[in-house]
């Protein structure tokens, strides 16, 4: 607890060394970090979140989600930042891995699965917490075939449907956009997804979409375009 409390006062090098030591022996400090994340002491919580983010400790991700869902938590900003930091880290590792750049020591798809399990459970409880950072982290990591993502898009009555659709209409994250427009090739693409594709007319989104529709355009993409009554970016 003393090291966690004093973490912000350490030099950058010492912070990095402590984070590396934690990842070398994660089980030693994990219980203390978990209590700090979920406790009422703001200093301990903020520093614990920073340690977890710096170390890339994905095992403590469920503890961050639990703290984020607590509406009375006094350190929500730090918890939310740590959630997005870890999700972004995995998203970058996945992109690098797909490009043949092995920045991660292990296949990041295993880390994505671990994080998605916690995020999917939190999305089912969205009506209770309405935490945007949980939604953003979910969209950063969920592949287009993800059952939870498709269930939400197909069901207008799902607690997170409206928030998820709004986010997909406005997000500027290149990774989310790139994966989302892949739905144009899915014969069972949710109507809500196609409506978002038809609705957006901002240049980054349209560029990504049209780059994916180069000749020859797939029959699936043509089928989905025929399902649309109005396309803002064509107009």
Short mmCIF file of C-alpha atoms in Angstrom, two decimals:
data_model
loop_
_atom_site.label_atom_id
_atom_site.label_comp_id
_atom_site.label_asym_id
_atom_site.label_seq_id
_atom_site.Cartn_x
_atom_site.Cartn_y
_atom_site.Cartn_z
CA UNK A 1 0.00 0.00 0.00
CA UNK A 2 2.87 2.38 0.78
CA UNK A 3 4.41 1.94 -2.68
CA UNK A 4 1.02 2.51 -4.31
CA UNK A 5 0.43 5.66 -2.26
CA UNK A 6 3.82 7.08 -3.20
CA UNK A 7 3.74 5.96 -6.84
CA UNK A 8 2.88 9.39 -8.29
CA UNK A 9 5.90 10.89 -6.50
CA UNK A 10 8.37 8.49 -8.11
CA UNK A 11 10.45 9.38 -11.15
CA UNK A 12 9.29 8.15 -14.56
CA UNK A 13 12.07 5.55 -14.59
CA UNK A 14 11.17 4.30 -11.13
CA UNK A 15 7.50 4.09 -12.08
CA UNK A 16 8.40 2.02 -15.14
CA UNK A 17 10.62 -0.24 -13.04
CA UNK A 18 7.85 -0.79 -10.49
CA UNK A 19 5.35 -1.58 -13.26
CA UNK A 20 7.77 -4.10 -14.78
CA UNK A 21 8.33 -5.69 -11.39
CA UNK A 22 4.58 -6.02 -10.94
CA UNK A 23 4.17 -7.79 -14.28
CA UNK A 24 7.05 -10.14 -13.45
CA UNK A 25 5.27 -11.16 -10.23
CA UNK A 26 1.65 -9.97 -10.67
CA UNK A 27 0.10 -12.12 -7.95
CA UNK A 28 2.09 -10.44 -5.18
CA UNK A 29 0.52 -7.01 -5.58
CA UNK A 30 -2.75 -7.94 -7.32
CA UNK A 31 -4.91 -8.20 -4.16
CA UNK A 32 -3.66 -4.84 -2.87
CA UNK A 33 -4.16 -3.16 -6.25
CA UNK A 34 -7.67 -4.61 -6.52
CA UNK A 35 -8.61 -3.27 -3.09
CA UNK A 36 -7.14 0.13 -4.00
CA UNK A 37 -9.12 0.29 -7.26
CA UNK A 38 -12.38 -0.55 -5.59
CA UNK A 39 -11.76 1.34 -2.34
CA UNK A 40 -12.69 4.83 -1.20
CA UNK A 41 -9.14 6.25 -0.92
CA UNK A 42 -8.78 8.44 -4.02
CA UNK A 43 -4.98 8.62 -3.92
CA UNK A 44 -4.61 4.85 -3.70
CA UNK A 45 -7.19 4.34 -6.43
CA UNK A 46 -5.63 6.84 -8.87
CA UNK A 47 -2.15 5.44 -8.36
CA UNK A 48 -3.35 1.84 -8.62
CA UNK A 49 -5.08 2.65 -11.92
CA UNK A 50 -1.87 4.23 -13.20
CA UNK A 51 0.16 1.16 -12.23
CA UNK A 52 -2.30 -1.20 -13.90
CA UNK A 53 -2.30 0.92 -17.09
CA UNK A 54 1.47 1.26 -17.22
CA UNK A 55 2.03 -2.44 -16.55
CA UNK A 56 -0.68 -3.57 -18.95
CA UNK A 57 -2.19 -5.79 -16.27
CA UNK A 58 -5.21 -7.25 -18.08
CA UNK A 59 -6.02 -9.60 -15.19
CA UNK A 60 -7.22 -6.61 -13.15
CA UNK A 61 -9.51 -5.37 -15.93
CA UNK A 62 -12.63 -6.94 -14.33
CA UNK A 63 -11.84 -5.04 -11.12
CA UNK A 64 -11.77 -1.79 -13.12
CA UNK A 65 -15.11 -2.64 -14.73
CA UNK A 66 -16.65 -3.39 -11.33
CA UNK A 67 -15.42 -0.05 -9.98
CA UNK A 68 -16.66 1.81 -13.07
CA UNK A 69 -20.15 0.38 -12.66
CA UNK A 70 -20.33 1.70 -9.09
CA UNK A 71 -22.21 5.00 -9.42
CA UNK A 72 -20.92 6.12 -6.02
CA UNK A 73 -17.25 5.47 -6.79
CA UNK A 74 -15.20 8.57 -5.93
CA UNK A 75 -12.40 7.86 -8.40
CA UNK A 76 -14.36 7.17 -11.57
CA UNK A 77 -12.27 9.36 -13.89
CA UNK A 78 -9.08 7.41 -13.15
CA UNK A 79 -10.86 4.07 -13.43
CA UNK A 80 -12.42 5.05 -16.77
CA UNK A 81 -9.06 6.25 -18.09
CA UNK A 82 -7.46 2.92 -17.12
CA UNK A 83 -10.22 0.96 -18.87
CA UNK A 84 -9.73 2.89 -22.11
CA UNK A 85 -5.95 2.71 -21.78
CA UNK A 86 -5.93 -1.09 -21.55
CA UNK A 87 -8.52 -1.49 -24.31
CA UNK A 88 -6.56 0.85 -26.59
CA UNK A 89 -3.36 -1.03 -25.84
CA UNK A 90 -4.91 -4.32 -26.92
CA UNK A 91 -6.43 -2.69 -30.02
CA UNK A 92 -2.99 -1.38 -31.04
CA UNK A 93 -1.39 -4.76 -30.40
CA UNK A 94 -4.06 -6.44 -32.54
CA UNK A 95 -3.44 -4.00 -35.40
CA UNK A 96 0.33 -4.50 -35.15
CA UNK A 97 -0.05 -8.27 -34.98
CA UNK A 98 -2.27 -8.27 -38.09
CA UNK A 99 0.36 -6.18 -39.89
CA UNK A 100 3.09 -8.64 -38.95
CA UNK A 101 4.64 -6.36 -36.32
CA UNK A 102 5.05 -8.43 -33.17
CA UNK A 103 5.08 -5.71 -30.51
CA UNK A 104 3.19 -7.91 -28.05
CA UNK A 105 4.90 -10.91 -26.43
CA UNK A 106 1.83 -13.08 -26.97
CA UNK A 107 -1.03 -13.17 -29.48
CA UNK A 108 -3.19 -10.21 -28.35
CA UNK A 109 -6.38 -12.03 -29.34
CA UNK A 110 -6.19 -13.84 -25.98
CA UNK A 111 -6.07 -10.50 -24.13
CA UNK A 112 -8.96 -9.21 -26.27
CA UNK A 113 -11.06 -12.24 -25.33
CA UNK A 114 -10.32 -11.70 -21.63
CA UNK A 115 -11.30 -8.02 -21.78
CA UNK A 116 -14.36 -8.67 -23.94
CA UNK A 117 -15.79 -11.15 -21.43
CA UNK A 118 -15.88 -8.41 -18.78
CA UNK A 119 -17.11 -5.77 -21.24
CA UNK A 120 -19.92 -7.95 -22.58
CA UNK A 121 -21.17 -8.57 -19.08
CA UNK A 122 -21.05 -4.84 -18.36
CA UNK A 123 -22.93 -4.07 -21.58
CA UNK A 124 -25.75 -6.32 -20.37
CA UNK A 125 -25.98 -4.07 -17.29
CA UNK A 126 -25.79 -0.82 -19.26
CA UNK A 127 -29.20 0.35 -18.01
CA UNK A 128 -27.78 0.42 -14.49
CA UNK A 129 -24.55 2.34 -15.13
CA UNK A 130 -24.67 4.12 -18.54
CA UNK A 131 -20.87 4.35 -18.57
CA UNK A 132 -19.73 5.65 -21.97
CA UNK A 133 -16.14 4.52 -21.43
CA UNK A 134 -17.32 0.91 -21.10
CA UNK A 135 -19.20 1.28 -24.39
CA UNK A 136 -16.16 2.86 -26.08
CA UNK A 137 -13.85 0.10 -24.84
CA UNK A 138 -16.31 -2.52 -26.09
CA UNK A 139 -16.41 -0.97 -29.57
CA UNK A 140 -12.61 -0.74 -29.65
CA UNK A 141 -12.30 -4.50 -29.20
CA UNK A 142 -15.45 -6.20 -30.49
CA UNK A 143 -15.05 -7.81 -33.94
CA UNK A 144 -18.03 -7.47 -36.29
CA UNK A 145 -19.02 -11.10 -35.72
CA UNK A 146 -19.23 -10.55 -31.95
CA UNK A 147 -22.56 -11.93 -30.72
CA UNK A 148 -23.11 -9.21 -28.14
CA UNK A 149 -22.47 -6.45 -30.68
CA UNK A 150 -24.90 -7.98 -33.17
CA UNK A 151 -27.49 -8.67 -30.48
CA UNK A 152 -27.43 -5.02 -29.44
CA UNK A 153 -27.66 -3.75 -33.02
CA UNK A 154 -30.53 -6.11 -33.85
CA UNK A 155 -32.54 -5.25 -30.72
CA UNK A 156 -33.81 -1.63 -30.48
CA UNK A 157 -35.00 -2.42 -26.95
CA UNK A 158 -31.58 -3.45 -25.68
CA UNK A 159 -30.47 -1.10 -22.84
CA UNK A 160 -27.37 -0.01 -24.77
CA UNK A 161 -28.82 0.06 -28.32
CA UNK A 162 -29.43 3.81 -28.50
CA UNK A 163 -26.06 4.72 -26.98
CA UNK A 164 -24.18 2.29 -29.22
CA UNK A 165 -25.91 3.56 -32.38
CA UNK A 166 -25.17 7.16 -31.40
CA UNK A 167 -21.51 6.34 -30.84
CA UNK A 168 -21.21 4.57 -34.20
CA UNK A 169 -22.78 7.60 -35.90
CA UNK A 170 -20.17 9.94 -34.48
CA UNK A 171 -16.96 8.04 -33.67
CA UNK A 172 -13.77 9.18 -35.38
CA UNK A 173 -11.73 6.17 -34.27
CA UNK A 174 -10.22 4.73 -37.45
CA UNK A 175 -10.13 1.18 -36.12
CA UNK A 176 -13.81 1.20 -35.12
CA UNK A 177 -14.82 2.71 -38.47
CA UNK A 178 -12.74 0.24 -40.46
CA UNK A 179 -14.25 -2.77 -38.69
CA UNK A 180 -17.76 -1.37 -38.73
CA UNK A 181 -17.91 -0.76 -42.48
CA UNK A 182 -17.05 -4.43 -42.99
CA UNK A 183 -20.71 -5.09 -42.12
CA UNK A 184 -21.65 -3.87 -45.60
CA UNK A 185 -20.43 -7.29 -46.81
CA UNK A 186 -22.52 -9.25 -44.31
CA UNK A 187 -25.78 -10.64 -45.74
CA UNK A 188 -27.25 -10.62 -42.23
CA UNK A 189 -26.07 -7.10 -41.38
CA UNK A 190 -28.40 -5.50 -38.80
CA UNK A 191 -30.69 -2.85 -40.24
CA UNK A 192 -29.39 -0.39 -37.64
CA UNK A 193 -25.84 -0.87 -38.92
CA UNK A 194 -26.86 -0.25 -42.52
CA UNK A 195 -28.77 2.86 -41.51
CA UNK A 196 -25.65 4.23 -39.82
CA UNK A 197 -23.62 3.49 -42.96
CA UNK A 198 -26.24 5.35 -45.00
CA UNK A 199 -26.47 8.22 -42.49
CA UNK A 200 -22.81 9.18 -42.14
CA UNK A 201 -21.39 11.56 -44.73
CA UNK A 202 -18.19 12.72 -43.02
CA UNK A 203 -15.09 12.35 -45.17
CA UNK A 204 -13.07 9.90 -43.00
CA UNK A 205 -16.01 7.50 -42.83
CA UNK A 206 -16.90 7.72 -46.54
CA UNK A 207 -13.24 7.31 -47.55
CA UNK A 208 -12.94 4.14 -45.47
CA UNK A 209 -16.23 2.79 -46.81
CA UNK A 210 -15.47 3.46 -50.48
CA UNK A 211 -11.96 2.03 -50.15
CA UNK A 212 -13.66 -1.19 -49.10
CA UNK A 213 -16.03 -1.14 -52.06
CA UNK A 214 -13.49 -1.21 -54.86
CA UNK A 215 -14.37 -3.15 -58.01
CA UNK A 216 -15.46 -5.81 -58.23
CA UNK A 217 -18.02 -4.97 -55.54
CA UNK A 218 -19.23 -8.09 -53.78
CA UNK A 219 -22.79 -9.34 -54.29
CA UNK A 220 -23.32 -9.09 -50.53
CA UNK A 221 -22.42 -5.39 -50.54
CA UNK A 222 -24.73 -4.73 -53.48
CA UNK A 223 -27.54 -6.61 -51.72
CA UNK A 224 -27.15 -4.44 -48.62
CA UNK A 225 -27.04 -1.22 -50.62
CA UNK A 226 -30.37 -2.18 -52.18
CA UNK A 227 -31.85 -2.37 -48.67
CA UNK A 228 -31.28 1.37 -48.22
CA UNK A 229 -33.89 3.96 -49.20
CA UNK A 230 -31.66 6.99 -48.75
CA UNK A 231 -27.87 7.38 -48.65
CA UNK A 232 -26.66 10.71 -47.29
CA UNK A 233 -23.13 10.48 -48.72
CA UNK A 234 -24.47 9.80 -52.23
CA UNK A 235 -26.70 12.87 -52.05
#
